[in-house]
mmCIF file of N, CA and C in Angstrom:
data_model
loop_
_atom_site.group_PDB
_atom_site.id
_atom_site.type_symbol
_atom_site.label_atom_id
_atom_site.label_comp_id
_atom_site.label_asym_id
_atom_site.label_seq_id
_atom_site.Cartn_x
_atom_site.Cartn_y
_atom_site.Cartn_z
ATOM 1 N N TYR V 1040 -3.282 15.074 -2.740
ATOM 2 C CA TYR V 1040 -4.643 14.849 -3.141
ATOM 3 C C TYR V 1040 -5.254 13.669 -2.384
ATOM 4 N N PRO V 1041 -5.468 13.832 -1.094
ATOM 5 C CA PRO V 1041 -5.962 12.716 -0.286
ATOM 6 C C PRO V 1041 -7.354 12.238 -0.682
ATOM 7 N N VAL V 1042 -8.262 13.133 -1.038
ATOM 8 C CA VAL V 1042 -9.614 12.719 -1.405
ATOM 9 C C VAL V 1042 -9.585 11.913 -2.697
ATOM 10 N N GLU V 1043 -8.862 12.432 -3.685
ATOM 11 C CA GLU V 1043 -8.770 11.737 -4.964
ATOM 12 C C GLU V 1043 -8.080 10.385 -4.809
ATOM 13 N N SER V 1044 -7.035 10.335 -3.971
ATOM 14 C CA SER V 1044 -6.337 9.068 -3.723
ATOM 15 C C SER V 1044 -7.285 8.046 -3.122
ATOM 16 N N GLY V 1045 -8.097 8.486 -2.187
ATOM 17 C CA GLY V 1045 -9.066 7.589 -1.560
ATOM 18 C C GLY V 1045 -10.098 7.077 -2.556
ATOM 19 N N LEU V 1046 -10.560 7.955 -3.432
ATOM 20 C CA LEU V 1046 -11.541 7.538 -4.442
ATOM 21 C C LEU V 1046 -10.948 6.527 -5.413
ATOM 22 N N VAL V 1047 -9.722 6.777 -5.854
ATOM 23 C CA VAL V 1047 -9.056 5.860 -6.783
ATOM 24 C C VAL V 1047 -8.836 4.506 -6.115
ATOM 25 N N LEU V 1048 -8.359 4.510 -4.869
ATOM 26 C CA LEU V 1048 -8.139 3.254 -4.156
ATOM 27 C C LEU V 1048 -9.447 2.498 -3.939
ATOM 28 N N ALA V 1049 -10.519 3.197 -3.614
ATOM 29 C CA ALA V 1049 -11.817 2.537 -3.427
ATOM 30 C C ALA V 1049 -12.279 1.899 -4.739
ATOM 31 N N PHE V 1050 -12.046 2.581 -5.844
ATOM 32 C CA PHE V 1050 -12.407 2.036 -7.155
ATOM 33 C C PHE V 1050 -11.579 0.790 -7.462
ATOM 34 N N ILE V 1051 -10.278 0.861 -7.213
ATOM 35 C CA ILE V 1051 -9.405 -0.293 -7.449
ATOM 36 C C ILE V 1051 -9.830 -1.465 -6.565
ATOM 37 N N LEU V 1052 -10.166 -1.186 -5.309
ATOM 38 C CA LEU V 1052 -10.637 -2.244 -4.405
ATOM 39 C C LEU V 1052 -11.898 -2.919 -4.943
ATOM 40 N N SER V 1053 -12.806 -2.129 -5.516
ATOM 41 C CA SER V 1053 -14.045 -2.719 -6.047
ATOM 42 C C SER V 1053 -13.755 -3.651 -7.218
ATOM 43 N N ILE V 1054 -12.715 -3.370 -7.978
ATOM 44 C CA ILE V 1054 -12.318 -4.252 -9.080
ATOM 45 C C ILE V 1054 -11.638 -5.504 -8.529
ATOM 46 N N VAL V 1055 -10.716 -5.317 -7.594
ATOM 47 C CA VAL V 1055 -9.954 -6.439 -7.042
ATOM 48 C C VAL V 1055 -10.866 -7.420 -6.306
ATOM 49 N N LYS V 1056 -11.964 -6.938 -5.719
ATOM 50 C CA LYS V 1056 -12.902 -7.824 -5.012
ATOM 51 C C LYS V 1056 -13.461 -8.903 -5.938
ATOM 52 N N GLN V 1057 -13.496 -8.617 -7.226
ATOM 53 C CA GLN V 1057 -14.040 -9.566 -8.198
ATOM 54 C C GLN V 1057 -13.028 -10.639 -8.586
ATOM 55 N N TRP V 1058 -11.790 -10.484 -8.144
ATOM 56 C CA TRP V 1058 -10.697 -11.358 -8.572
ATOM 57 C C TRP V 1058 -10.546 -12.544 -7.636
ATOM 58 N N SER V 1059 -10.384 -13.680 -8.213
ATOM 59 C CA SER V 1059 -10.031 -14.886 -7.475
ATOM 60 C C SER V 1059 -8.970 -15.580 -8.311
ATOM 61 N N PRO V 1060 -7.746 -15.654 -7.801
ATOM 62 C CA PRO V 1060 -6.687 -16.272 -8.601
ATOM 63 C C PRO V 1060 -7.109 -17.649 -9.098
ATOM 64 N N VAL V 1061 -6.892 -17.906 -10.379
ATOM 65 C CA VAL V 1061 -7.301 -19.165 -11.004
ATOM 66 C C VAL V 1061 -6.705 -20.362 -10.275
ATOM 67 N N ASP V 1062 -5.497 -20.225 -9.754
ATOM 68 C CA ASP V 1062 -4.840 -21.330 -9.052
ATOM 69 C C ASP V 1062 -5.614 -21.769 -7.814
ATOM 70 N N ASN V 1063 -6.414 -20.873 -7.234
ATOM 71 C CA ASN V 1063 -7.155 -21.196 -6.012
ATOM 72 C C ASN V 1063 -8.501 -21.856 -6.292
ATOM 73 N N LEU V 1064 -8.903 -21.917 -7.558
ATOM 74 C CA LEU V 1064 -10.198 -22.491 -7.903
ATOM 75 C C LEU V 1064 -10.070 -23.967 -8.261
ATOM 76 N N PRO V 1065 -11.115 -24.752 -8.000
ATOM 77 C CA PRO V 1065 -11.096 -26.153 -8.451
ATOM 78 C C PRO V 1065 -10.993 -26.209 -9.973
ATOM 79 N N LYS V 1066 -10.362 -27.249 -10.504
ATOM 80 C CA LYS V 1066 -10.120 -27.346 -11.944
ATOM 81 C C LYS V 1066 -11.405 -27.246 -12.762
ATOM 82 N N HIS V 1067 -12.509 -27.840 -12.290
ATOM 83 C CA HIS V 1067 -13.739 -27.834 -13.082
ATOM 84 C C HIS V 1067 -14.426 -26.465 -13.107
ATOM 85 N N THR V 1068 -14.025 -25.527 -12.217
ATOM 86 C CA THR V 1068 -14.647 -24.199 -12.211
ATOM 87 C C THR V 1068 -13.705 -23.112 -12.712
ATOM 88 N N ARG V 1069 -12.535 -23.485 -13.151
ATOM 89 C CA ARG V 1069 -11.588 -22.472 -13.618
ATOM 90 C C ARG V 1069 -12.126 -21.789 -14.873
ATOM 91 N N GLU V 1070 -12.172 -20.497 -14.806
ATOM 92 C CA GLU V 1070 -12.677 -19.711 -15.923
ATOM 93 C C GLU V 1070 -11.494 -19.091 -16.650
ATOM 94 N N GLU V 1071 -11.339 -19.424 -17.893
ATOM 95 C CA GLU V 1071 -10.193 -18.943 -18.661
ATOM 96 C C GLU V 1071 -10.624 -17.898 -19.683
ATOM 97 N N SER V 1072 -11.627 -17.098 -19.357
ATOM 98 C CA SER V 1072 -12.092 -16.090 -20.295
ATOM 99 C C SER V 1072 -11.050 -14.980 -20.415
ATOM 100 N N GLN V 1073 -11.183 -14.220 -21.467
ATOM 101 C CA GLN V 1073 -10.266 -13.115 -21.702
ATOM 102 C C GLN V 1073 -10.387 -12.073 -20.587
ATOM 103 N N ALA V 1074 -11.593 -11.824 -20.126
ATOM 104 C CA ALA V 1074 -11.799 -10.860 -19.040
ATOM 105 C C ALA V 1074 -11.155 -11.350 -17.749
ATOM 106 N N SER V 1075 -11.266 -12.641 -17.495
ATOM 107 C CA SER V 1075 -10.670 -13.215 -16.293
ATOM 108 C C SER V 1075 -9.143 -13.114 -16.345
ATOM 109 N N ARG V 1076 -8.570 -13.402 -17.485
ATOM 110 C CA ARG V 1076 -7.113 -13.292 -17.639
ATOM 111 C C ARG V 1076 -6.662 -11.848 -17.492
ATOM 112 N N ALA V 1077 -7.432 -10.912 -18.042
ATOM 113 C CA ALA V 1077 -7.085 -9.490 -17.933
ATOM 114 C C ALA V 1077 -7.127 -9.033 -16.474
ATOM 115 N N LEU V 1078 -8.139 -9.486 -15.747
ATOM 116 C CA LEU V 1078 -8.259 -9.132 -14.332
ATOM 117 C C LEU V 1078 -7.097 -9.707 -13.529
ATOM 118 N N THR V 1079 -6.710 -10.936 -13.830
ATOM 119 C CA THR V 1079 -5.573 -11.560 -13.152
ATOM 120 C C THR V 1079 -4.292 -10.789 -13.438
ATOM 121 N N GLU V 1080 -4.065 -10.407 -14.678
ATOM 122 C CA GLU V 1080 -2.873 -9.627 -15.027
ATOM 123 C C GLU V 1080 -2.882 -8.277 -14.329
ATOM 124 N N LEU V 1081 -4.049 -7.643 -14.268
ATOM 125 C CA LEU V 1081 -4.164 -6.355 -13.577
ATOM 126 C C LEU V 1081 -3.790 -6.502 -12.105
ATOM 127 N N CYS V 1082 -4.319 -7.526 -11.448
ATOM 128 C CA CYS V 1082 -4.055 -7.721 -10.017
ATOM 129 C C CYS V 1082 -2.591 -8.067 -9.750
ATOM 130 N N PHE V 1083 -1.994 -8.901 -10.595
ATOM 131 C CA PHE V 1083 -0.574 -9.197 -10.429
ATOM 132 C C PHE V 1083 0.264 -7.933 -10.659
ATOM 133 N N GLY V 1084 -0.130 -7.130 -11.629
ATOM 134 C CA GLY V 1084 0.571 -5.869 -11.870
ATOM 135 C C GLY V 1084 0.446 -4.910 -10.697
ATOM 136 N N LEU V 1085 -0.748 -4.824 -10.127
ATOM 137 C CA LEU V 1085 -0.955 -3.973 -8.952
ATOM 138 C C LEU V 1085 -0.089 -4.438 -7.791
ATOM 139 N N ARG V 1086 -0.033 -5.751 -7.600
ATOM 140 C CA ARG V 1086 0.757 -6.317 -6.507
ATOM 141 C C ARG V 1086 2.211 -5.855 -6.611
ATOM 142 N N CYS V 1087 2.740 -5.844 -7.817
ATOM 143 C CA CYS V 1087 4.139 -5.439 -8.026
ATOM 144 C C CYS V 1087 4.313 -3.928 -7.971
ATOM 145 N N SER V 1088 3.256 -3.183 -8.279
ATOM 146 C CA SER V 1088 3.359 -1.724 -8.361
ATOM 147 C C SER V 1088 3.161 -1.010 -7.031
ATOM 148 N N LEU V 1089 2.603 -1.688 -6.041
ATOM 149 C CA LEU V 1089 2.308 -1.038 -4.762
ATOM 150 C C LEU V 1089 3.560 -0.663 -3.972
ATOM 151 N N ASP V 1090 4.665 -1.326 -4.255
ATOM 152 C CA ASP V 1090 5.897 -1.076 -3.498
ATOM 153 C C ASP V 1090 6.247 0.409 -3.416
ATOM 154 N N VAL V 1091 6.034 1.128 -4.504
ATOM 155 C CA VAL V 1091 6.445 2.525 -4.569
ATOM 156 C C VAL V 1091 5.749 3.389 -3.506
ATOM 157 N N LEU V 1092 4.560 2.999 -3.082
ATOM 158 C CA LEU V 1092 3.857 3.776 -2.054
ATOM 159 C C LEU V 1092 4.492 3.654 -0.680
ATOM 160 N N PHE V 1093 5.245 2.584 -0.458
ATOM 161 C CA PHE V 1093 5.743 2.278 0.872
ATOM 162 C C PHE V 1093 7.255 2.444 1.021
ATOM 163 N N VAL V 1094 7.936 2.722 -0.073
ATOM 164 C CA VAL V 1094 9.394 2.879 -0.034
ATOM 165 C C VAL V 1094 9.741 4.176 0.677
ATOM 166 N N GLN V 1095 10.721 4.090 1.574
ATOM 167 C CA GLN V 1095 11.167 5.258 2.323
ATOM 168 C C GLN V 1095 11.982 6.170 1.402
ATOM 169 N N THR V 1096 11.604 7.447 1.333
ATOM 170 C CA THR V 1096 12.328 8.402 0.513
ATOM 171 C C THR V 1096 12.859 9.525 1.393
ATOM 172 N N PRO V 1097 14.059 10.021 1.108
ATOM 173 C CA PRO V 1097 14.626 11.095 1.923
ATOM 174 C C PRO V 1097 13.791 12.367 1.821
ATOM 175 N N SER V 1098 13.683 13.053 2.930
ATOM 176 C CA SER V 1098 12.961 14.318 2.971
ATOM 177 C C SER V 1098 13.657 15.238 3.954
ATOM 178 N N THR V 1099 13.760 16.511 3.610
ATOM 179 C CA THR V 1099 14.325 17.475 4.550
ATOM 180 C C THR V 1099 13.214 18.248 5.242
ATOM 181 N N LEU V 1100 11.964 17.829 5.021
ATOM 182 C CA LEU V 1100 10.845 18.485 5.676
ATOM 183 C C LEU V 1100 10.473 17.732 6.944
ATOM 184 N N SER V 1101 10.119 18.487 7.957
ATOM 185 C CA SER V 1101 9.658 17.873 9.194
ATOM 186 C C SER V 1101 8.273 17.299 8.957
ATOM 187 N N SER V 1102 8.051 16.067 9.385
ATOM 188 C CA SER V 1102 6.746 15.441 9.174
ATOM 189 C C SER V 1102 5.661 16.097 10.024
ATOM 190 N N SER V 1103 6.033 16.694 11.151
ATOM 191 C CA SER V 1103 5.020 17.278 12.023
ATOM 192 C C SER V 1103 4.663 18.714 11.634
ATOM 193 N N THR V 1104 5.640 19.470 11.138
ATOM 194 C CA THR V 1104 5.365 20.864 10.815
ATOM 195 C C THR V 1104 5.305 21.138 9.329
ATOM 196 N N GLY V 1105 5.882 20.260 8.520
ATOM 197 C CA GLY V 1105 5.915 20.488 7.083
ATOM 198 C C GLY V 1105 6.964 21.512 6.680
ATOM 199 N N LYS V 1106 7.785 21.956 7.651
ATOM 200 C CA LYS V 1106 8.830 22.941 7.364
ATOM 201 C C LYS V 1106 10.176 22.243 7.240
ATOM 202 N N ARG V 1107 11.092 22.911 6.546
ATOM 203 C CA ARG V 1107 12.425 22.363 6.360
ATOM 204 C C ARG V 1107 13.130 22.237 7.708
ATOM 205 N N SER V 1108 13.795 21.118 7.903
ATOM 206 C CA SER V 1108 14.507 20.854 9.149
ATOM 207 C C SER V 1108 15.652 21.847 9.322
ATOM 208 N N LYS V 1109 15.799 22.390 10.534
ATOM 209 C CA LYS V 1109 16.887 23.333 10.813
ATOM 210 C C LYS V 1109 18.233 22.643 10.781
ATOM 211 N N THR V 1110 18.269 21.375 11.158
ATOM 212 C CA THR V 1110 19.538 20.660 11.212
ATOM 213 C C THR V 1110 19.959 20.137 9.846
ATOM 214 N N GLY V 1111 19.028 20.123 8.894
ATOM 215 C CA GLY V 1111 19.341 19.600 7.574
ATOM 216 C C GLY V 1111 19.364 18.085 7.536
ATOM 217 N N VAL V 1112 19.054 17.447 8.671
ATOM 218 C CA VAL V 1112 19.023 15.990 8.717
ATOM 219 C C VAL V 1112 17.814 15.516 7.925
ATOM 220 N N LYS V 1113 18.044 14.544 7.096
ATOM 221 C CA LYS V 1113 16.961 14.055 6.252
ATOM 222 C C LYS V 1113 16.168 12.980 6.978
ATOM 223 N N ASN V 1114 14.859 13.169 7.010
ATOM 224 C CA ASN V 1114 13.959 12.167 7.566
ATOM 225 C C ASN V 1114 13.556 11.212 6.451
ATOM 226 N N GLN V 1115 13.358 9.963 6.781
ATOM 227 C CA GLN V 1115 12.895 8.984 5.805
ATOM 228 C C GLN V 1115 11.387 8.848 5.958
ATOM 229 N N SER V 1116 10.663 9.020 4.877
ATOM 230 C CA SER V 1116 9.217 8.835 4.915
ATOM 231 C C SER V 1116 8.762 8.232 3.590
ATOM 232 N N SER V 1117 7.538 7.768 3.567
ATOM 233 C CA SER V 1117 6.981 7.177 2.359
ATOM 234 C C SER V 1117 5.717 7.925 1.968
ATOM 235 N N ILE V 1118 5.259 7.686 0.755
ATOM 236 C CA ILE V 1118 3.999 8.276 0.314
ATOM 237 C C ILE V 1118 2.878 7.802 1.232
ATOM 238 N N PHE V 1119 2.893 6.524 1.573
ATOM 239 C CA PHE V 1119 1.871 5.940 2.443
ATOM 240 C C PHE V 1119 1.746 6.722 3.748
ATOM 241 N N GLU V 1120 2.866 7.084 4.358
ATOM 242 C CA GLU V 1120 2.852 7.783 5.645
ATOM 243 C C GLU V 1120 2.256 9.178 5.540
ATOM 244 N N SER V 1121 2.274 9.769 4.350
ATOM 245 C CA SER V 1121 1.735 11.116 4.188
ATOM 246 C C SER V 1121 0.230 11.104 3.907
ATOM 247 N N LEU V 1122 -0.336 9.935 3.678
ATOM 248 C CA LEU V 1122 -1.770 9.830 3.388
ATOM 249 C C LEU V 1122 -2.587 9.879 4.669
ATOM 250 N N PRO V 1123 -3.821 10.371 4.588
ATOM 251 C CA PRO V 1123 -4.694 10.352 5.768
ATOM 252 C C PRO V 1123 -5.035 8.911 6.161
ATOM 253 N N GLU V 1124 -5.374 8.715 7.419
ATOM 254 C CA GLU V 1124 -5.618 7.369 7.945
ATOM 255 C C GLU V 1124 -6.655 6.567 7.148
ATOM 256 N N PRO V 1125 -7.791 7.162 6.735
ATOM 257 C CA PRO V 1125 -8.750 6.358 5.960
ATOM 258 C C PRO V 1125 -8.158 5.831 4.647
ATOM 259 N N VAL V 1126 -7.316 6.620 4.009
ATOM 260 C CA VAL V 1126 -6.682 6.192 2.754
ATOM 261 C C VAL V 1126 -5.623 5.132 3.049
ATOM 262 N N GLN V 1127 -4.917 5.263 4.177
ATOM 263 C CA GLN V 1127 -3.958 4.239 4.577
ATOM 264 C C GLN V 1127 -4.657 2.899 4.772
ATOM 265 N N LYS V 1128 -5.841 2.930 5.379
ATOM 266 C CA LYS V 1128 -6.603 1.697 5.591
ATOM 267 C C LYS V 1128 -6.992 1.061 4.263
ATOM 268 N N LEU V 1129 -7.356 1.875 3.282
ATOM 269 C CA LEU V 1129 -7.669 1.340 1.955
ATOM 270 C C LEU V 1129 -6.443 0.678 1.335
ATOM 271 N N CYS V 1130 -5.270 1.309 1.508
ATOM 272 C CA CYS V 1130 -4.025 0.733 0.981
ATOM 273 C C CYS V 1130 -3.742 -0.626 1.598
ATOM 274 N N ILE V 1131 -3.874 -0.717 2.899
ATOM 275 C CA ILE V 1131 -3.620 -1.985 3.589
ATOM 276 C C ILE V 1131 -4.656 -3.028 3.165
ATOM 277 N N GLY V 1132 -5.901 -2.612 3.001
ATOM 278 C CA GLY V 1132 -6.936 -3.525 2.526
ATOM 279 C C GLY V 1132 -6.621 -4.063 1.141
ATOM 280 N N LEU V 1133 -6.102 -3.195 0.284
ATOM 281 C CA LEU V 1133 -5.732 -3.618 -1.067
ATOM 282 C C LEU V 1133 -4.604 -4.643 -1.026
ATOM 283 N N ILE V 1134 -3.630 -4.417 -0.181
ATOM 284 C CA ILE V 1134 -2.525 -5.378 -0.038
ATOM 285 C C ILE V 1134 -3.071 -6.735 0.399
ATOM 286 N N GLY V 1135 -3.982 -6.721 1.367
ATOM 287 C CA GLY V 1135 -4.567 -7.962 1.843
ATOM 288 C C GLY V 1135 -5.366 -8.682 0.774
ATOM 289 N N MET V 1136 -6.112 -7.942 -0.017
ATOM 290 C CA MET V 1136 -6.928 -8.567 -1.052
ATOM 291 C C MET V 1136 -6.080 -9.137 -2.187
ATOM 292 N N LEU V 1137 -4.942 -8.507 -2.449
ATOM 293 C CA LEU V 1137 -4.075 -8.993 -3.528
ATOM 294 C C LEU V 1137 -3.254 -10.205 -3.092
ATOM 295 N N LYS V 1138 -3.159 -10.417 -1.793
ATOM 296 C CA LYS V 1138 -2.432 -11.561 -1.219
ATOM 297 C C LYS V 1138 -0.960 -11.565 -1.637
ATOM 298 N N CYS V 1139 -0.181 -12.314 -0.937
ATOM 299 C CA CYS V 1139 1.242 -12.550 -1.246
ATOM 300 C C CYS V 1139 2.009 -11.276 -1.602
ATOM 301 N N PRO V 1140 2.168 -10.325 -0.645
ATOM 302 C CA PRO V 1140 2.928 -9.116 -0.948
ATOM 303 C C PRO V 1140 4.388 -9.451 -1.254
ATOM 304 N N THR V 1141 5.025 -8.582 -2.008
ATOM 305 C CA THR V 1141 6.429 -8.797 -2.342
ATOM 306 C C THR V 1141 7.283 -8.657 -1.086
ATOM 307 N N GLU V 1142 8.489 -9.174 -1.153
ATOM 308 C CA GLU V 1142 9.396 -9.100 -0.001
ATOM 309 C C GLU V 1142 9.740 -7.648 0.325
ATOM 310 N N SER V 1143 9.961 -6.827 -0.712
ATOM 311 C CA SER V 1143 10.310 -5.424 -0.458
ATOM 312 C C SER V 1143 9.137 -4.676 0.181
ATOM 313 N N LEU V 1144 7.909 -5.001 -0.223
ATOM 314 C CA LEU V 1144 6.741 -4.373 0.387
ATOM 315 C C LEU V 1144 6.616 -4.774 1.848
ATOM 316 N N THR V 1145 6.838 -6.032 2.132
ATOM 317 C CA THR V 1145 6.773 -6.522 3.511
ATOM 318 C C THR V 1145 7.819 -5.823 4.376
ATOM 319 N N LYS V 1146 9.040 -5.683 3.859
ATOM 320 C CA LYS V 1146 10.102 -4.997 4.613
ATOM 321 C C LYS V 1146 9.759 -3.526 4.830
ATOM 322 N N SER V 1147 9.221 -2.875 3.806
ATOM 323 C CA SER V 1147 8.849 -1.462 3.940
ATOM 324 C C SER V 1147 7.757 -1.278 4.986
ATOM 325 N N LEU V 1148 6.753 -2.160 4.963
ATOM 326 C CA LEU V 1148 5.685 -2.083 5.965
ATOM 327 C C LEU V 1148 6.223 -2.312 7.372
ATOM 328 N N ALA V 1149 7.155 -3.252 7.513
ATOM 329 C CA ALA V 1149 7.756 -3.514 8.823
ATOM 330 C C ALA V 1149 8.493 -2.279 9.332
ATOM 331 N N THR V 1150 9.207 -1.611 8.443
ATOM 332 C CA THR V 1150 9.935 -0.390 8.814
ATOM 333 C C THR V 1150 8.972 0.710 9.247
ATOM 334 N N ILE V 1151 7.889 0.885 8.494
ATOM 335 C CA ILE V 1151 6.894 1.908 8.818
ATOM 336 C C ILE V 1151 6.245 1.610 10.173
ATOM 337 N N CYS V 1152 5.901 0.339 10.400
ATOM 338 C CA CYS V 1152 5.287 -0.041 11.683
ATOM 339 C C CYS V 1152 6.242 0.183 12.850
ATOM 340 N N ALA V 1153 7.507 -0.175 12.668
ATOM 341 C CA ALA V 1153 8.498 0.014 13.734
ATOM 342 C C ALA V 1153 8.685 1.500 14.028
ATOM 343 N N LYS V 1154 8.725 2.305 12.975
ATOM 344 C CA LYS V 1154 8.897 3.748 13.153
ATOM 345 C C LYS V 1154 7.677 4.336 13.862
ATOM 346 N N SER V 1155 6.492 3.885 13.510
ATOM 347 C CA SER V 1155 5.266 4.363 14.138
ATOM 348 C C SER V 1155 5.236 3.992 15.610
ATOM 349 N N CYS V 1156 5.638 2.761 15.919
ATOM 350 C CA CYS V 1156 5.675 2.293 17.304
ATOM 351 C C CYS V 1156 6.679 3.120 18.121
ATOM 352 N N ALA V 1157 7.841 3.360 17.539
ATOM 353 C CA ALA V 1157 8.866 4.152 18.225
ATOM 354 C C ALA V 1157 8.383 5.578 18.462
ATOM 355 N N PHE V 1158 7.660 6.139 17.503
ATOM 356 C CA PHE V 1158 7.126 7.491 17.643
ATOM 357 C C PHE V 1158 6.110 7.542 18.779
ATOM 358 N N GLU V 1159 5.233 6.526 18.856
ATOM 359 C CA GLU V 1159 4.235 6.482 19.921
ATOM 360 C C GLU V 1159 4.879 6.332 21.297
ATOM 361 N N ILE V 1160 5.905 5.504 21.395
ATOM 362 C CA ILE V 1160 6.612 5.333 22.662
ATOM 363 C C ILE V 1160 7.271 6.637 23.073
ATOM 364 N N HIS V 1161 7.903 7.324 22.109
ATOM 365 C CA HIS V 1161 8.564 8.598 22.394
ATOM 366 C C HIS V 1161 7.517 9.649 22.811
ATOM 367 N N ALA V 1162 6.343 9.639 22.174
ATOM 368 C CA ALA V 1162 5.302 10.596 22.507
ATOM 369 C C ALA V 1162 4.764 10.339 23.915
ATOM 370 N N ASP V 1163 4.690 9.069 24.318
ATOM 371 C CA ASP V 1163 4.229 8.739 25.668
ATOM 372 C C ASP V 1163 5.198 9.196 26.741
ATOM 373 N N ASP V 1164 6.491 9.313 26.412
ATOM 374 C CA ASP V 1164 7.507 9.727 27.377
ATOM 375 C C ASP V 1164 7.457 11.213 27.671
ATOM 376 N N ARG V 1165 6.770 11.958 26.848
ATOM 377 C CA ARG V 1165 6.734 13.429 27.024
ATOM 378 C C ARG V 1165 5.897 13.848 28.166
#
């Protein structure tokens, strides 16, 4: 559901844009309202929940054809990699807005970037 995923991410981004971690504000402007605390909890929860989109999961389907691999070798892919590019950009934007990604998210992104780079190099050799 790429369209729906994009709409949900755009909605989440519009909420996160309103968030400014209380720790980053000067003491005299810190707002401790219930709504502010709820927004902070939501953003911290999102930060921890995003990992699942980027974790590599085994797949026996070819990423290019969508058909089962003849060799039975399992390819590692993530939900993020299966999303269309505009939705991927929204995901990366959300990570940036939430700041301080988890270590596992950072490692997963590094793996995805390395795999993408290797794929591009291999494609250039053809």
